[in-house]
XYZ file of C-alpha atoms in Angstrom:
496
model
C 68.567 -48.112 44.245
C 69.932 -46.479 41.131
C 66.690 -44.930 39.964
C 64.953 -44.153 43.235
C 66.911 -42.547 46.072
C 64.859 -41.943 49.214
C 67.624 -39.734 50.627
C 66.620 -37.080 48.084
C 63.204 -36.803 49.716
C 59.673 -38.004 49.142
C 58.222 -34.829 47.652
C 58.301 -34.284 43.889
C 57.552 -30.651 43.136
C 57.969 -28.934 39.785
C 60.180 -31.669 38.393
C 62.459 -32.045 41.414
C 62.649 -34.688 44.133
C 62.968 -32.710 47.373
C 62.827 -33.326 51.089
C 59.692 -32.461 52.986
C 59.918 -29.921 55.799
C 57.342 -31.684 57.963
C 57.811 -34.508 60.488
C 59.902 -37.529 59.530
C 58.117 -40.877 59.839
C 59.836 -44.226 60.305
C 58.499 -46.962 58.053
C 59.022 -50.680 58.579
C 59.119 -53.465 56.008
C 55.790 -55.250 56.618
C 57.352 -58.632 55.891
C 60.110 -58.297 58.486
C 58.855 -55.730 60.957
C 62.253 -54.047 60.699
C 62.961 -50.479 59.644
C 62.768 -49.927 55.894
C 63.309 -46.173 55.563
C 62.487 -42.738 56.924
C 59.741 -40.842 55.137
C 59.896 -37.053 55.130
C 56.526 -35.292 54.928
C 55.416 -32.039 53.378
C 54.221 -28.872 55.043
C 51.220 -26.782 54.041
C 53.643 -24.360 52.386
C 55.034 -27.169 50.225
C 51.503 -28.231 49.286
C 50.971 -24.683 48.053
C 54.253 -24.813 46.123
C 53.128 -28.005 44.408
C 49.741 -26.527 43.500
C 51.391 -23.365 42.189
C 53.739 -25.497 40.064
C 50.784 -27.437 38.672
C 48.939 -24.187 37.978
C 51.874 -22.829 36.013
C 52.313 -26.043 34.034
C 48.602 -26.169 33.189
C 48.902 -23.114 30.974
C 51.101 -24.956 28.469
C 50.189 -28.624 29.061
C 46.464 -28.003 28.494
C 47.216 -26.265 25.185
C 49.146 -29.163 23.699
C 47.300 -31.086 21.045
C 45.904 -34.471 22.069
C 48.503 -36.065 19.822
C 51.345 -34.228 21.570
C 50.121 -35.334 24.997
C 49.736 -38.882 23.690
C 53.356 -38.882 22.500
C 54.502 -37.867 25.986
C 52.465 -40.652 27.586
C 53.760 -43.299 25.199
C 57.320 -42.274 26.070
C 56.319 -42.421 29.742
C 55.125 -46.025 29.335
C 58.438 -46.995 27.718
C 60.346 -45.405 30.603
C 58.331 -47.385 33.133
C 59.017 -50.579 31.185
C 62.774 -49.955 31.428
C 62.555 -49.842 35.228
C 59.841 -52.463 35.748
C 61.959 -54.751 37.939
C 63.070 -51.931 40.206
C 59.517 -50.635 40.544
C 58.223 -54.111 41.410
C 60.938 -54.654 44.036
C 60.157 -51.334 45.693
C 56.422 -52.023 45.615
C 56.938 -55.350 47.386
C 59.340 -53.854 49.947
C 56.968 -51.088 50.993
C 53.707 -53.085 50.968
C 54.702 -56.672 51.795
C 52.794 -57.999 48.777
C 54.200 -60.978 46.924
C 56.742 -60.302 44.210
C 54.509 -62.259 41.824
C 51.748 -59.705 42.424
C 54.130 -56.825 41.811
C 55.776 -58.241 38.693
C 52.768 -59.931 37.068
C 49.864 -57.674 38.109
C 50.740 -54.266 39.546
C 53.556 -53.139 37.264
C 52.326 -54.502 33.899
C 48.779 -53.393 34.702
C 50.023 -49.898 35.447
C 52.033 -49.703 32.237
C 48.998 -50.900 30.299
C 46.987 -48.089 31.897
C 49.531 -45.530 30.716
C 49.323 -46.941 27.199
C 45.523 -46.910 27.315
C 45.315 -43.255 28.285
C 47.860 -42.329 25.639
C 45.201 -43.546 23.198
C 42.327 -41.986 25.140
C 44.017 -38.580 24.905
C 43.185 -38.607 21.196
C 39.595 -39.729 21.663
C 37.695 -36.813 23.193
C 34.095 -37.725 22.558
C 31.042 -35.492 22.275
C 27.851 -35.053 20.284
C 28.383 -34.521 16.598
C 27.979 -30.942 15.452
C 24.428 -30.383 14.345
C 21.570 -27.927 13.939
C 19.520 -28.357 17.115
C 17.876 -24.944 16.886
C 16.943 -22.953 13.818
C 19.785 -21.297 11.919
C 22.440 -22.393 14.411
C 25.080 -25.069 14.685
C 25.881 -26.615 18.064
C 28.940 -28.567 19.023
C 30.455 -29.920 22.225
C 33.946 -29.185 23.482
C 35.613 -31.206 26.227
C 38.155 -29.111 28.048
C 40.613 -29.720 30.853
C 39.450 -28.711 34.322
C 42.686 -27.376 35.798
C 44.709 -28.575 38.775
C 43.557 -31.910 40.193
C 44.251 -32.783 43.819
C 44.340 -36.550 44.255
C 44.731 -38.767 47.295
C 45.642 -42.433 46.827
C 45.759 -45.360 49.305
C 48.476 -47.722 50.492
C 47.200 -51.046 49.163
C 48.139 -50.518 45.493
C 50.497 -47.522 45.610
C 51.662 -47.710 42.001
C 48.370 -48.677 40.403
C 46.381 -46.110 42.360
C 48.861 -43.401 41.372
C 48.382 -44.411 37.733
C 44.597 -44.533 38.049
C 44.624 -40.993 39.452
C 47.310 -39.364 37.353
C 46.861 -40.755 33.854
C 43.253 -39.859 32.986
C 43.813 -36.417 34.503
C 46.930 -35.502 32.534
C 45.758 -37.240 29.351
C 42.803 -34.845 29.347
C 45.133 -31.853 29.707
C 45.003 -31.308 33.464
C 47.937 -31.115 35.840
C 48.000 -32.894 39.178
C 49.178 -32.875 42.762
C 49.042 -36.387 44.187
C 49.177 -37.259 47.872
C 50.060 -40.937 48.158
C 49.753 -42.675 51.502
C 52.564 -41.797 53.869
C 52.873 -45.559 54.450
C 53.871 -46.304 50.844
C 55.148 -43.212 49.009
C 58.141 -44.738 47.214
C 56.711 -45.909 43.912
C 54.680 -42.718 43.499
C 57.895 -40.680 43.632
C 59.616 -43.135 41.292
C 56.610 -42.861 38.968
C 56.894 -39.063 38.862
C 60.642 -39.293 38.209
C 60.007 -41.668 35.309
C 57.545 -39.167 33.832
C 60.145 -36.392 33.984
C 62.810 -38.619 32.432
C 60.367 -39.464 29.639
C 59.934 -35.772 28.847
C 56.693 -34.916 30.642
C 57.113 -31.207 31.489
C 57.927 -30.097 35.019
C 54.885 -29.301 37.143
C 52.497 -31.616 35.308
C 52.883 -34.332 37.989
C 53.656 -33.327 41.578
C 53.851 -35.532 44.689
C 53.355 -34.389 48.294
C 53.517 -36.894 51.157
C 51.986 -36.643 54.595
C 48.950 -37.445 56.689
C 45.413 -36.250 56.076
C 45.255 -33.261 58.425
C 48.713 -31.886 57.529
C 48.778 -32.478 53.773
C 45.479 -33.934 52.548
C 43.268 -31.220 53.984
C 45.313 -28.273 52.631
C 45.325 -29.938 49.228
C 41.561 -30.486 49.115
C 40.850 -26.983 50.434
C 43.330 -25.175 48.156
C 41.544 -22.494 46.152
C 43.436 -23.365 42.958
C 42.504 -27.069 43.064
C 39.522 -27.563 40.765
C 38.779 -31.232 41.434
C 39.551 -33.744 44.176
C 39.884 -37.460 43.475
C 40.117 -39.819 46.462
C 40.405 -43.558 46.944
C 40.066 -44.883 50.472
C 37.571 -45.544 53.225
C 33.976 -44.364 53.106
C 34.381 -42.466 56.387
C 37.304 -40.404 55.087
C 35.600 -39.967 51.719
C 32.637 -38.298 53.397
C 34.997 -35.896 55.187
C 36.649 -35.024 51.880
C 33.269 -34.416 50.272
C 32.439 -32.039 53.111
C 35.728 -30.149 52.692
C 35.286 -29.927 48.925
C 31.778 -28.529 49.430
C 33.301 -25.475 51.128
C 34.656 -24.293 47.766
C 32.330 -26.168 45.414
C 35.177 -28.351 44.167
C 34.221 -31.337 42.049
C 34.845 -34.705 43.706
C 35.487 -38.232 42.515
C 35.332 -40.852 45.279
C 36.219 -44.552 45.123
C 35.425 -45.798 48.596
C 35.012 -49.016 50.557
C 33.572 -52.306 49.408
C 32.141 -55.551 50.710
C 31.920 -57.585 47.538
C 29.522 -60.542 47.469
C 29.888 -63.596 45.277
C 26.682 -65.528 44.653
C 27.151 -69.226 43.893
C 24.010 -70.791 42.433
C 23.287 -74.517 42.565
C 24.152 -75.006 38.883
C 27.576 -73.336 39.148
C 30.875 -75.053 38.444
C 31.790 -75.431 42.115
C 35.465 -76.152 41.454
C 35.761 -72.964 39.397
C 33.772 -70.960 41.966
C 36.013 -72.195 44.801
C 39.167 -71.251 42.912
C 37.640 -67.877 42.090
C 36.702 -67.348 45.721
C 40.196 -68.061 47.003
C 41.857 -65.830 44.403
C 39.271 -63.122 44.924
C 39.465 -63.216 48.729
C 43.234 -63.400 49.168
C 44.550 -61.154 46.385
C 46.923 -58.587 47.865
C 46.423 -60.289 51.254
C 42.744 -59.388 50.960
C 43.643 -55.696 51.099
C 41.528 -54.882 48.076
C 38.235 -53.028 48.069
C 36.845 -55.362 45.382
C 38.014 -58.540 47.123
C 35.475 -61.345 47.498
C 34.356 -61.058 51.122
C 30.862 -62.603 51.274
C 30.093 -65.899 49.526
C 26.379 -66.641 49.297
C 26.158 -70.292 48.296
C 23.076 -72.388 47.534
C 22.442 -74.728 50.451
C 22.599 -77.825 48.210
C 26.264 -77.116 47.299
C 27.325 -75.210 50.402
C 29.367 -77.991 51.981
C 31.079 -78.921 48.706
C 32.023 -75.276 48.095
C 33.288 -74.512 51.597
C 35.260 -77.763 51.801
C 37.081 -76.957 48.566
C 37.735 -73.349 49.574
C 39.149 -74.465 52.925
C 41.370 -77.038 51.198
C 42.749 -74.472 48.758
C 43.318 -71.858 51.470
C 45.187 -74.298 53.696
C 47.518 -75.147 50.809
C 48.482 -71.518 50.095
C 52.093 -70.517 50.746
C 52.198 -67.465 53.012
C 55.527 -65.861 53.864
C 58.527 -64.096 52.389
C 57.092 -61.852 49.643
C 60.390 -61.767 47.755
C 60.229 -65.541 47.159
C 58.564 -66.225 43.778
C 56.966 -69.341 45.266
C 55.044 -67.296 47.858
C 51.328 -66.996 47.175
C 50.460 -64.333 49.739
C 52.637 -61.801 51.512
C 52.077 -59.775 54.653
C 49.546 -57.279 55.914
C 50.545 -53.616 55.655
C 51.154 -53.026 59.383
C 50.921 -54.573 62.811
C 47.935 -52.362 63.637
C 46.080 -53.526 60.554
C 46.913 -57.158 61.271
C 45.425 -56.793 64.737
C 42.317 -55.155 63.296
C 41.735 -58.089 60.940
C 42.488 -60.659 63.626
C 40.176 -59.010 66.154
C 37.262 -58.999 63.694
C 37.669 -62.745 63.159
C 37.910 -63.326 66.924
C 34.726 -61.321 67.543
C 32.949 -63.369 64.863
C 34.017 -66.573 66.651
C 32.816 -65.170 69.975
C 29.442 -64.500 68.346
C 29.109 -68.138 67.248
C 30.829 -68.286 63.853
C 33.208 -71.121 62.936
C 36.600 -70.823 61.245
C 37.116 -73.592 58.686
C 40.538 -72.425 57.510
C 43.154 -70.007 58.762
C 42.053 -67.572 61.422
C 45.510 -67.091 62.856
C 48.614 -64.970 62.696
C 51.870 -66.564 61.613
C 54.591 -66.667 64.271
C 57.894 -64.891 63.739
C 58.824 -61.585 62.121
C 56.475 -59.575 59.950
C 52.723 -59.190 59.915
C 51.284 -62.294 58.285
C 47.761 -63.719 58.574
C 46.583 -67.014 57.147
C 43.837 -67.038 54.461
C 40.628 -67.471 56.427
C 37.194 -68.981 55.777
C 34.392 -68.232 58.230
C 30.967 -69.910 58.280
C 27.992 -69.646 60.608
C 28.004 -65.843 60.913
C 24.716 -63.944 60.929
C 23.838 -61.671 58.026
C 23.677 -58.645 60.335
C 27.001 -59.404 62.052
C 30.057 -57.174 61.872
C 32.103 -59.662 59.846
C 29.396 -59.751 57.147
C 28.481 -56.071 57.095
C 31.778 -54.246 57.643
C 34.938 -54.143 55.539
C 37.631 -56.436 57.005
C 40.273 -55.574 54.392
C 42.132 -58.798 54.978
C 42.230 -62.355 53.545
C 38.897 -63.306 55.120
C 35.927 -64.838 53.291
C 32.585 -65.400 55.031
C 30.278 -68.044 53.516
C 26.517 -68.098 54.083
C 23.843 -70.370 52.591
C 20.697 -69.404 50.665
C 17.744 -71.381 49.285
C 16.151 -69.226 46.548
C 17.389 -66.890 43.850
C 15.349 -64.036 45.339
C 17.047 -64.559 48.689
C 20.495 -64.623 47.102
C 20.022 -61.271 45.356
C 18.518 -59.711 48.480
C 21.422 -60.861 50.648
C 24.001 -59.704 48.118
C 22.533 -56.196 48.208
C 22.177 -56.130 51.991
C 25.184 -53.961 52.914
C 25.823 -50.222 52.575
C 28.443 -50.899 49.886
C 28.167 -51.451 46.150
C 31.588 -51.543 44.553
C 31.877 -55.028 43.036
C 30.201 -58.435 43.035
C 30.173 -61.723 41.177
C 27.661 -64.427 40.304
C 28.484 -68.017 39.408
C 26.037 -69.945 37.233
C 25.731 -71.779 33.920
C 22.223 -70.380 33.381
C 22.093 -67.312 31.156
C 18.821 -66.103 32.709
C 20.308 -66.201 36.183
C 23.459 -64.482 34.952
C 21.493 -61.680 33.320
C 19.276 -61.231 36.363
C 22.259 -61.078 38.710
C 24.062 -58.564 36.524
C 20.967 -56.364 36.441
C 19.798 -56.596 40.050
C 22.989 -56.713 42.102
C 23.748 -53.138 43.117
C 27.419 -52.750 42.297
C 29.596 -50.840 39.875
C 31.074 -54.075 38.542
C 29.393 -57.493 38.374
C 31.504 -60.379 37.161
C 29.860 -63.581 35.897
C 31.876 -66.741 36.599
C 34.874 -64.574 37.490
C 35.935 -62.291 40.320
C 38.559 -59.514 40.643
C 39.783 -59.425 37.020
C 40.143 -55.847 35.756
C 41.155 -54.285 32.446
C 42.191 -50.737 31.563
C 39.442 -50.490 28.962
C 36.529 -50.919 31.402
C 35.373 -48.629 34.246
C 35.907 -49.224 37.945
C 33.749 -47.457 40.524
C 30.846 -48.057 42.852
C 27.279 -47.482 43.920
C 25.898 -46.450 47.318
C 28.525 -45.993 50.065
C 31.233 -47.133 47.657
C 31.443 -43.698 46.100
C 30.887 -41.891 42.816
C 32.764 -41.603 39.560
C 34.948 -44.063 37.663
C 38.588 -45.028 37.443
C 40.103 -46.476 34.253
C 38.455 -46.531 30.811
C 37.027 -43.729 28.702
C 34.502 -43.077 31.484
C 37.360 -42.129 33.810
C 38.865 -39.885 31.155
C 35.543 -38.047 30.850
C 35.509 -37.413 34.628
C 38.481 -35.112 34.196
C 36.948 -32.801 31.591
C 34.499 -29.950 31.525
C 31.765 -30.214 28.897
C 31.139 -26.998 27.013
C 28.288 -26.370 24.589
C 29.205 -24.006 21.766
C 26.349 -22.616 19.618
C 27.100 -20.645 16.464
C 24.410 -18.619 14.795
C 24.285 -18.367 11.036
C 21.103 -16.277 10.911
C 21.559 -13.038 8.986
C 18.400 -11.450 10.416
C 18.831 -8.622 12.899
C 15.820 -9.730 14.943
C 15.479 -13.541 15.304
C 12.102 -15.241 15.485
C 12.620 -16.742 18.947
C 13.241 -13.244 20.341
C 9.552 -12.449 19.884
C 8.939 -14.387 23.100
C 10.956 -11.678 24.879
C 10.152 -8.533 22.947
C 8.293 -7.820 19.722
C 9.879 -6.079 16.792
C 7.821 -2.984 16.196
């Protein structure tokens, strides 16, 4: 490709695309099973080089005015727009997701995020200056933290890079990002686009490798002031433990097991369409994907029949074909993990109404799947499948529906489907999740926060809330009392 050349290496350190000195990994195209490229990985020494570069760049980048940083980010967005088709093609090649997802969701959504944070850079919010103690004026400063060490997953390589990088650098920080070694290409392309748009060297750095070799040295580096991670809950807990060794701030967006509650007054056609879109987006490899449908018993059969019909009609196959609805899974190992969970559910007495099988031929494809008859405490209901699998269970009362929706360790996202405003308000208040959609599922916007409760992590991506995560809050108090001895000091020592 003209803009992205993997032969130059998968590390981007201090404005240069360089080869990693660690092991070389062979990556296959998930849609064909055939070799796509070799991925060079970084060493601990190169991680240190990247952090040192970010540390040096912080001294000047953090001192730019918000307007100057915003100008850089606006130019960055324009540069990404120029190469949108190339970015989308690379994203599909390395992930196996449909080209429609890449061109209509991932790339434009990422560019919108860059534009959003260009605006957010000029909107540092704090309490208005005021006299909160006698003869003083207090004000709040929001200041950049320093070097951010971020780790992003393989399911949305471009979007997750944007979600990590943009709020951090908009606030004046610099960053070292470790994308997944499975899908590093668009992260490197992203960093190159930033350089070509004029973002100074060292502000965005990319190091590629596995967790022990690259992730751990990054999290534990003494110059890294904050770690942001998106991935599984199990790995997130390990990162929190590592960060605790140095007292580094953490932001964690972890696993999910999103419920959708379909009440008896819902528009069942709309709910079924929402369920299929929500369950199969990105081949179900989405932490906010609809995974558990709790449906009132009076409409259960109507809902599941429609979902099964829609799933069976989906076109699964070549992700480069614009007519394809759903592409492949990320790897053969992940495909087998998803398939084995469905098989264990069947062995335990559940029934598959749609899908439940791997496609023959090349690549790692799995049909959209609807499972019914599983127990609430079963693996398929409680644990993250991370594939195009929806489990439907019936309920009889509103109390039961809310209780079941909350009955997993996770709390990232959820939805409720009803025409009743009281039910909608109750669901939005009582379902324990960082995002609750009403009569919708999966739709996201740059302007609103994304992040979970419970085992789904802490902190927010996107929105002004995300921007605030990447700042230190400083209280400044200025005395304008001309007295030598102030009245409050009498509580400590008397003037005599």
